Amino acid sequence: MKVANIFILIGFGLIFFQCRKEEVDDQKPAIDSNYTEAFPKACDTLYIGEYFIFKSHFTDNEAIGSYSLDIHNNFDHHSHSTEAATCSLDPVKQAINPLIYLENFSFAKGLKSYYTNDSIYIPMGVDAGDYHFHIAVTDQTGWQSIKIFSVKILER
Amino acid sequence: MRRITFIILFFITSLLFGQNTLSLNGHVLDENGHGLPAVNIWIENTSIGTQTNQEGFFSLSNINKGKYNLVISFLGYQTQTRTIDLNENTHIDVQLKPDLKSLHEVTITDKSDEENQKHQSLNTEIVDQNYLQMQSGTSLMKSLSRMPGVSTIDIGSGVSKPVIRGLSFNRLVVIENGSIHEGQQWGADHGLEIDQFSTEKVELIKGPSAIMHGPDAIAGVIKLDQSAIPSQHTVGSKINLGYKSNNQWFGGSAMAYTRLEHFFIKFRITKINYADFRVPTESVDLYSYKVNLNKGNVRNTAGKEDDIHLSFGYLKDRFQTKIYFDHVHNKTGFFANASGLEPLNVDVMLHDASRRDVQMPFQDVKHFKLSSITNYRINRLKFELNLSAQQNLRNEWILYTPHDYMPPQVPDDVGFDENLDKSFNKITYAGHLHLDFRLLEQLRITSGIQSDYQNNKIGGRSFLTPAYQQLRSGAFIQANYEINEKQNFNAGVRYDVGLLNTEAYYNWYLSPIVASNDTQWVNKQRAEALHKQFNNWVASLGYSYNTKKTALKINIGKTFRMPIAKELATNGMNNHMFRYEIGNSNLKPEIAYQIDFGFETHQNKWAAGINPFVSYFPNYIYLNPSYYQDNSDDIKFLQPYYYTEAEVLRAGGEIHSHFFPIENLKLGFIAEYIYAVQISGTKKGFTLPFSPPTNFILNLCYQLPNWKWIGQSKFNIDYKIVMTQNQIVPPEQVTNGYQRIDISWFKQFDFKKQTMSLGIIIRNLLNTKYYEHTSYYRMINLPDPGRNINIQLQIPFSKSIKK
């Protein structure tokens, strides 16, 4: 079967031709919320009717794309994270007017390291209690890193 | 090893004379003297043929007096040809011998559509119900995934999407009883919705098959059939019972049938119930969270299934019509800690109280299908008409958790239950007419028209895929030319036109729009109405070279696929991937070019085959993970994924072989390899998502000799080696390789003249902890199920009824 051998060779040749590995970005960005000035950290308190400064440090091997913040209530104790468990939680309660904070931030392209310094206001009238603070950072390749921890939002 | 045989063609002429019509009855037995069901019987050089019933009996009537060559063939057995001088009503007994060349790691073809198979230039494999029973996967697709080139994308134990050579979703076609099976195949959490007990035969075509089956068949076609037809004047039943230890799976299916002279009817009921599946780990790492699993039970992955099938038909020599009614209903829980792949809303006490209950989140799917196949033959012309109407109703229930700007409580007047996250109601009407005409002795022309209409309605609180209406029609013509005994050539073209309307969507809740110090609260529009028309053409060229021991195939095809509503107009959160998906209304039809090769050789003691392919997509439609381009993007928080087009090259193939070192012992080997690379766009150099890793199966199958009261039985070991998958694309992770051992033992025994069969299968014998790269739960580090002991029992009953 000479004909068959030729076709097999062609088939394999094509496969191996495809196999030249190209260099691609395989690194996710990193979120550091543990340095001294970082805020908030797990179990920290934010105050209603006041601004706080969101400080975190993001790094990536190539370029950071954007980051997002989500602050949502945890009145029903809905997750069981190891971090959340270390914070003391208030009793379960019904949400009436919980804070819903959803925002995305993008910035000048090409940065490999970025310190956030965003001023965020907690409006008057929102429910006090346990909240989750959810940070997501995406690099320009599309890799995303997430960090979620518990915070309290209280009246001063 | 009864699944496979290689086509051997006989060229013996027969003489036809006489006027009186007679009948020819017979009984086909296997090597142990048991009746063999579904054996193909036909009279050479005529269009007269049939299949044996569940007990191995067959009957042909209205045959003229004369001398005939009767061909009896069955997968895995040597084909027999009997010369019969028909002068009076005749009964014959035939005992088939197992075909040593056959192997169950590779199945080539069946005789039932001998003409088609002979001209096939694509790689085709067929398996029967015994194979499915022996694999005993958690779903039909899992049972099929051992076939070379087939894999699955899974969510939990109950939902498996079919994958052929790394392609899935709308890039392959599933045909059941002649009609295309339409569900929510665009969705991640959509399984096949087909009863695994009702499927009697599976045919897999690898490679672009769009000419005959419509443009979506880029990767191939999976044809499922409830094909066994009872023989004349019989009544019978069959009961299947199964148990799987890992998820406490209990399943049963009961079938009853009868056939008179020309009319038959079959009825089947299936019931399946299973508990949460168990993984060999105590906890999983869900992003930065550690989630403890109670005794390794994956919280809330239990489910149940209730199916009903009714089929009946009228069969007379030249005319056959069969009607199928199928209703599949299943309810499957999703891993409670990971709906949205975000750790939320878990009442551990509630979920861990029982392993068998299904709480939210879960999906409830009902699939109704009414379909028919009608065949008519006159001389050189064959007609086939398929008509179907089906409804796919899927409700996804997730405990209400406000996200985006949803209010803490859902108002009463929204018109849906607050816990109904998404609801789809898709209705499809389809028709397919084939004409097959033998123009010359060597030239056969097949042509046809195909059309379908789909109407998909949506409901529930979340938006992902828009409501749409779609009408598609196509016409094709294909020629098969037999150059000589060994060589065949085929060529075909097809043209398709599609019209697609997608509906606009507005949120039911209010979101703020800030414009110059003024905040307005509005029902934000998420999707615009689209009116699209797509036209394109398909072409293929094929050549095959067959000798008794070897076969060579080559096929070149150009296919396309119309963009679907989800790719054009989605704008919402995917609950299973924790991401925000955005459609692209400018997508063009996706084009694919593919070359397929096949080479097989069958010797006395060994056989081997290789099936490589190479394909090129100028504009593969791909959901590209991205980032926020500016602060004004509407979507808040979730990572945005945009449908984009990228140039893609794919290549790969399968190798299979087997060897008989001694009689009764077979050693087999299967390998699968897929390579894909994006050669343009933002993910240049990356692969495609869900690329199956390279894997090998080493198989040992031993026909155990007679031993005490047990008699003969069969023992099988599969040793599967999966390589590490380093070819990944965001958001995937590298998945380490693993090795797994599956063993099984099969036995048939007689009880009151009926042949029962028993199978014991142990999957993942060593309880190995491993991750499946193509499972959605891979993203949350949930391993695949641990050791699973399956027991399968099949009890038939049948008798003849008086005329």
PDB file of C-alpha atoms in Angstrom, chain A residues 1 3-8 10-12 14-26 28 64-73 76-84 94-98 100-107 109 127 132-150, chain B residues 287-291 337 342-348 401-406 408-409 545 547 550-552 554 578 595 597 599 610 612-614 624-641 649-653 655 673 675 677-679 682-686 726-733:
ATOM      1  CA  MET A   1       0.000   0.000   0.000  1.00  0.00           C
ATOM      2  CA  VAL A   3      -0.405   5.118  -1.748  1.00  0.00           C
ATOM      3  CA  ALA A   4      -1.569   4.712   1.827  1.00  0.00           C
ATOM      4  CA  ASN A   5       1.898   5.308   3.222  1.00  0.00           C
ATOM      5  CA  ILE A   6       2.154   8.536   1.318  1.00  0.00           C
ATOM      6  CA  PHE A   7      -1.116   9.792   2.710  1.00  0.00           C
ATOM      7  CA  ILE A   8      -0.142   8.846   6.231  1.00  0.00           C
ATOM      8  CA  ILE A  10       1.237  13.758   4.574  1.00  0.00           C
ATOM      9  CA  GLY A  11      -1.198  13.535   7.482  1.00  0.00           C
ATOM     10  CA  PHE A  12       1.549  13.312  10.074  1.00  0.00           C
ATOM     11  CA  LEU A  14       0.737  18.371   8.536  1.00  0.00           C
ATOM     12  CA  ILE A  15       0.143  17.578  12.204  1.00  0.00           C
ATOM     13  CA  PHE A  16       3.772  18.140  13.140  1.00  0.00           C
ATOM     14  CA  PHE A  17       3.893  21.265  11.045  1.00  0.00           C
ATOM     15  CA  GLN A  18       1.135  22.643  13.263  1.00  0.00           C
ATOM     16  CA  CYS A  19       2.980  21.818  16.432  1.00  0.00           C
ATOM     17  CA  ARG A  20       5.415  24.701  16.460  1.00  0.00           C
ATOM     18  CA  LYS A  21       4.682  26.160  19.871  1.00  0.00           C
ATOM     19  CA  GLU A  22       4.234  29.903  19.971  1.00  0.00           C
ATOM     20  CA  GLU A  23       5.062  31.915  23.060  1.00  0.00           C
ATOM     21  CA  VAL A  24       1.889  33.065  24.779  1.00  0.00           C
ATOM     22  CA  ASP A  25       1.140  34.912  28.007  1.00  0.00           C
ATOM     23  CA  ASP A  26       0.307  32.252  30.562  1.00  0.00           C
ATOM     24  CA  LYS A  28      -2.505  35.626  35.707  1.00  0.00           C
ATOM     25  CA  ILE A  64      -3.052  44.882  33.383  1.00  0.00           C
ATOM     26  CA  GLY A  65      -6.324  45.442  31.533  1.00  0.00           C
ATOM     27  CA  SER A  66      -8.975  46.533  34.024  1.00  0.00           C
ATOM     28  CA  TYR A  67     -10.262  45.881  37.523  1.00  0.00           C
ATOM     29  CA  SER A  68     -13.708  45.733  39.080  1.00  0.00           C
ATOM     30  CA  LEU A  69     -15.262  46.070  42.496  1.00  0.00           C
ATOM     31  CA  ASP A  70     -18.472  44.571  43.806  1.00  0.00           C
ATOM     32  CA  ILE A  71     -19.732  45.222  47.321  1.00  0.00           C
ATOM     33  CA  HIS A  72     -22.828  43.180  48.134  1.00  0.00           C
ATOM     34  CA  ASN A  73     -24.566  42.185  51.336  1.00  0.00           C
ATOM     35  CA  ASP A  76     -27.895  35.631  54.721  1.00  0.00           C
ATOM     36  CA  HIS A  77     -24.299  34.426  55.418  1.00  0.00           C
ATOM     37  CA  HIS A  78     -24.257  33.083  51.915  1.00  0.00           C
ATOM     38  CA  SER A  79     -20.734  31.967  51.517  1.00  0.00           C
ATOM     39  CA  HIS A  80     -18.463  29.822  53.567  1.00  0.00           C
ATOM     40  CA  SER A  81     -15.061  31.098  52.829  1.00  0.00           C
ATOM     41  CA  THR A  82     -12.189  30.405  55.164  1.00  0.00           C
ATOM     42  CA  GLU A  83     -11.578  34.132  55.358  1.00  0.00           C
ATOM     43  CA  ALA A  84     -15.173  35.072  56.050  1.00  0.00           C
ATOM     44  CA  GLN A  94     -33.536  40.436  55.646  1.00  0.00           C
ATOM     45  CA  ALA A  95     -32.141  43.040  53.287  1.00  0.00           C
ATOM     46  CA  ILE A  96     -34.289  46.181  52.995  1.00  0.00           C
ATOM     47  CA  ASN A  97     -32.095  48.749  51.271  1.00  0.00           C
ATOM     48  CA  PRO A  98     -28.711  47.076  50.951  1.00  0.00           C
ATOM     49  CA  ILE A 100     -25.233  47.659  45.779  1.00  0.00           C
ATOM     50  CA  TYR A 101     -21.867  48.820  44.536  1.00  0.00           C
ATOM     51  CA  LEU A 102     -20.691  47.640  41.127  1.00  0.00           C
ATOM     52  CA  GLU A 103     -17.968  49.452  39.280  1.00  0.00           C
ATOM     53  CA  ASN A 104     -15.296  48.742  36.742  1.00  0.00           C
ATOM     54  CA  PHE A 105     -12.113  50.706  36.287  1.00  0.00           C
ATOM     55  CA  SER A 106      -9.791  50.793  33.319  1.00  0.00           C
ATOM     56  CA  PHE A 107      -6.621  52.783  32.958  1.00  0.00           C
ATOM     57  CA  LYS A 109      -2.600  50.546  28.772  1.00  0.00           C
ATOM     58  CA  ASP A 127     -28.513  48.793  55.524  1.00  0.00           C
ATOM     59  CA  HIS A 132     -18.627  40.989  50.840  1.00  0.00           C
ATOM     60  CA  PHE A 133     -15.859  42.945  49.183  1.00  0.00           C
ATOM     61  CA  HIS A 134     -15.093  41.411  45.826  1.00  0.00           C
ATOM     62  CA  ILE A 135     -12.069  42.474  43.726  1.00  0.00           C
ATOM     63  CA  ALA A 136     -11.450  41.194  40.198  1.00  0.00           C
ATOM     64  CA  VAL A 137      -8.418  42.091  38.076  1.00  0.00           C
ATOM     65  CA  THR A 138      -8.071  41.179  34.403  1.00  0.00           C
ATOM     66  CA  ASP A 139      -4.914  41.439  32.341  1.00  0.00           C
ATOM     67  CA  GLN A 140      -4.936  42.395  28.682  1.00  0.00           C
ATOM     68  CA  THR A 141      -4.665  38.739  27.609  1.00  0.00           C
ATOM     69  CA  GLY A 142      -7.900  37.950  29.426  1.00  0.00           C
ATOM     70  CA  TRP A 143      -6.578  36.196  32.538  1.00  0.00           C
ATOM     71  CA  GLN A 144      -8.549  37.157  35.628  1.00  0.00           C
ATOM     72  CA  SER A 145      -7.766  36.954  39.341  1.00  0.00           C
ATOM     73  CA  ILE A 146     -10.402  37.317  42.043  1.00  0.00           C
ATOM     74  CA  LYS A 147     -10.279  38.070  45.731  1.00  0.00           C
ATOM     75  CA  ILE A 148     -13.344  38.036  47.972  1.00  0.00           C
ATOM     76  CA  PHE A 149     -13.447  38.855  51.670  1.00  0.00           C
ATOM     77  CA  SER A 150     -15.896  40.021  54.341  1.00  0.00           C
TER      78      SER A 150
ATOM     79  CA  TYR B 287     -11.299  30.468  43.982  1.00  0.00           C
ATOM     80  CA  SER B 288      -9.787  31.434  47.295  1.00  0.00           C
ATOM     81  CA  TYR B 289     -12.482  29.620  49.239  1.00  0.00           C
ATOM     82  CA  LYS B 290     -12.249  26.170  50.667  1.00  0.00           C
ATOM     83  CA  VAL B 291     -15.538  24.316  50.423  1.00  0.00           C
ATOM     84  CA  ASN B 337     -21.628  25.806  46.159  1.00  0.00           C
ATOM     85  CA  GLU B 342     -19.134  31.838  42.720  1.00  0.00           C
ATOM     86  CA  PRO B 343     -19.477  30.503  46.210  1.00  0.00           C
ATOM     87  CA  LEU B 344     -22.964  31.447  47.290  1.00  0.00           C
ATOM     88  CA  ASN B 345     -26.243  30.761  48.949  1.00  0.00           C
ATOM     89  CA  VAL B 346     -25.493  27.477  50.477  1.00  0.00           C
ATOM     90  CA  ASP B 347     -27.527  26.087  53.288  1.00  0.00           C
ATOM     91  CA  VAL B 348     -25.209  23.190  54.074  1.00  0.00           C
ATOM     92  CA  THR B 401     -30.003  36.440  44.642  1.00  0.00           C
ATOM     93  CA  PRO B 402     -30.177  40.007  43.429  1.00  0.00           C
ATOM     94  CA  HIS B 403     -27.300  41.012  41.226  1.00  0.00           C
ATOM     95  CA  ASP B 404     -26.783  44.028  39.029  1.00  0.00           C
ATOM     96  CA  TYR B 405     -29.577  46.444  40.158  1.00  0.00           C
ATOM     97  CA  MET B 406     -32.202  43.775  40.885  1.00  0.00           C
ATOM     98  CA  PRO B 408     -34.094  42.781  47.192  1.00  0.00           C
ATOM     99  CA  GLN B 409     -37.595  41.371  46.545  1.00  0.00           C
ATOM    100  CA  TYR B 545      -9.926   2.377  -2.159  1.00  0.00           C
ATOM    101  CA  THR B 547      -9.515  -4.383  -0.899  1.00  0.00           C
ATOM    102  CA  THR B 550      -7.266  -2.807   3.534  1.00  0.00           C
ATOM    103  CA  ALA B 551      -9.169   0.390   3.027  1.00  0.00           C
ATOM    104  CA  LEU B 552      -7.987   3.854   2.217  1.00  0.00           C
ATOM    105  CA  ILE B 554      -9.664  10.577   1.655  1.00  0.00           C
ATOM    106  CA  PHE B 578     -19.236  33.401  36.186  1.00  0.00           C
ATOM    107  CA  ILE B 595      -9.116  17.135   4.805  1.00  0.00           C
ATOM    108  CA  PHE B 597      -7.712  10.571   5.758  1.00  0.00           C
ATOM    109  CA  PHE B 599      -6.294   3.918   6.462  1.00  0.00           C
ATOM    110  CA  ILE B 610      -5.170   5.634  11.479  1.00  0.00           C
ATOM    111  CA  PRO B 612      -5.692  11.938  10.653  1.00  0.00           C
ATOM    112  CA  PHE B 613      -7.353  15.234   9.746  1.00  0.00           C
ATOM    113  CA  VAL B 614      -6.394  18.847   9.151  1.00  0.00           C
ATOM    114  CA  ASN B 624     -13.017  35.677  23.788  1.00  0.00           C
ATOM    115  CA  PRO B 625     -12.274  36.533  27.436  1.00  0.00           C
ATOM    116  CA  SER B 626     -11.404  40.204  27.618  1.00  0.00           C
ATOM    117  CA  TYR B 627     -11.278  43.216  29.958  1.00  0.00           C
ATOM    118  CA  TYR B 628     -13.106  46.530  30.268  1.00  0.00           C
ATOM    119  CA  GLN B 629     -12.031  48.811  27.481  1.00  0.00           C
ATOM    120  CA  ASP B 630     -13.224  51.991  29.239  1.00  0.00           C
ATOM    121  CA  ASN B 631     -15.063  53.062  32.390  1.00  0.00           C
ATOM    122  CA  SER B 632     -18.311  53.674  30.570  1.00  0.00           C
ATOM    123  CA  ASP B 633     -18.895  50.007  29.769  1.00  0.00           C
ATOM    124  CA  ASP B 634     -22.385  49.080  30.834  1.00  0.00           C
ATOM    125  CA  ILE B 635     -21.470  45.755  32.274  1.00  0.00           C
ATOM    126  CA  LYS B 636     -20.406  46.038  35.827  1.00  0.00           C
ATOM    127  CA  PHE B 637     -18.024  43.798  37.615  1.00  0.00           C
ATOM    128  CA  LEU B 638     -18.102  40.457  35.771  1.00  0.00           C
ATOM    129  CA  GLN B 639     -15.335  39.738  33.284  1.00  0.00           C
ATOM    130  CA  PRO B 640     -16.604  40.505  29.781  1.00  0.00           C
ATOM    131  CA  TYR B 641     -16.333  37.818  27.077  1.00  0.00           C
ATOM    132  CA  LEU B 649      -5.959  25.742  12.374  1.00  0.00           C
ATOM    133  CA  ARG B 650      -6.816  22.338  13.776  1.00  0.00           C
ATOM    134  CA  ALA B 651      -5.244  18.955  13.242  1.00  0.00           C
ATOM    135  CA  GLY B 652      -5.196  15.602  14.902  1.00  0.00           C
ATOM    136  CA  GLY B 653      -6.528  12.150  14.603  1.00  0.00           C
ATOM    137  CA  ILE B 655      -4.974   5.507  15.921  1.00  0.00           C
ATOM    138  CA  TYR B 673      -4.667  13.593  19.572  1.00  0.00           C
ATOM    139  CA  TYR B 675      -4.085  20.254  18.181  1.00  0.00           C
ATOM    140  CA  VAL B 677      -4.195  27.083  17.371  1.00  0.00           C
ATOM    141  CA  GLN B 678      -5.610  30.543  16.798  1.00  0.00           C
ATOM    142  CA  ILE B 679      -3.528  32.223  14.125  1.00  0.00           C
ATOM    143  CA  THR B 682      -6.080  38.844  20.380  1.00  0.00           C
ATOM    144  CA  LYS B 683      -5.547  35.207  21.314  1.00  0.00           C
ATOM    145  CA  LYS B 684      -3.007  34.520  18.580  1.00  0.00           C
ATOM    146  CA  GLY B 685      -0.918  31.521  19.556  1.00  0.00           C
ATOM    147  CA  PHE B 686      -3.506  30.188  22.020  1.00  0.00           C
ATOM    148  CA  ASN B 726      -0.735  22.280  28.533  1.00  0.00           C
ATOM    149  CA  GLN B 727      -2.599  23.801  25.619  1.00  0.00           C
ATOM    150  CA  ILE B 728      -4.911  26.202  27.409  1.00  0.00           C
ATOM    151  CA  VAL B 729      -6.565  29.536  26.842  1.00  0.00           C
ATOM    152  CA  PRO B 730      -7.901  31.938  29.506  1.00  0.00           C
ATOM    153  CA  PRO B 731      -9.655  31.152  31.840  1.00  0.00           C
ATOM    154  CA  GLU B 732      -8.507  27.526  31.723  1.00  0.00           C
ATOM    155  CA  GLN B 733      -5.860  25.960  33.937  1.00  0.00           C
TER     156      GLN B 733
END
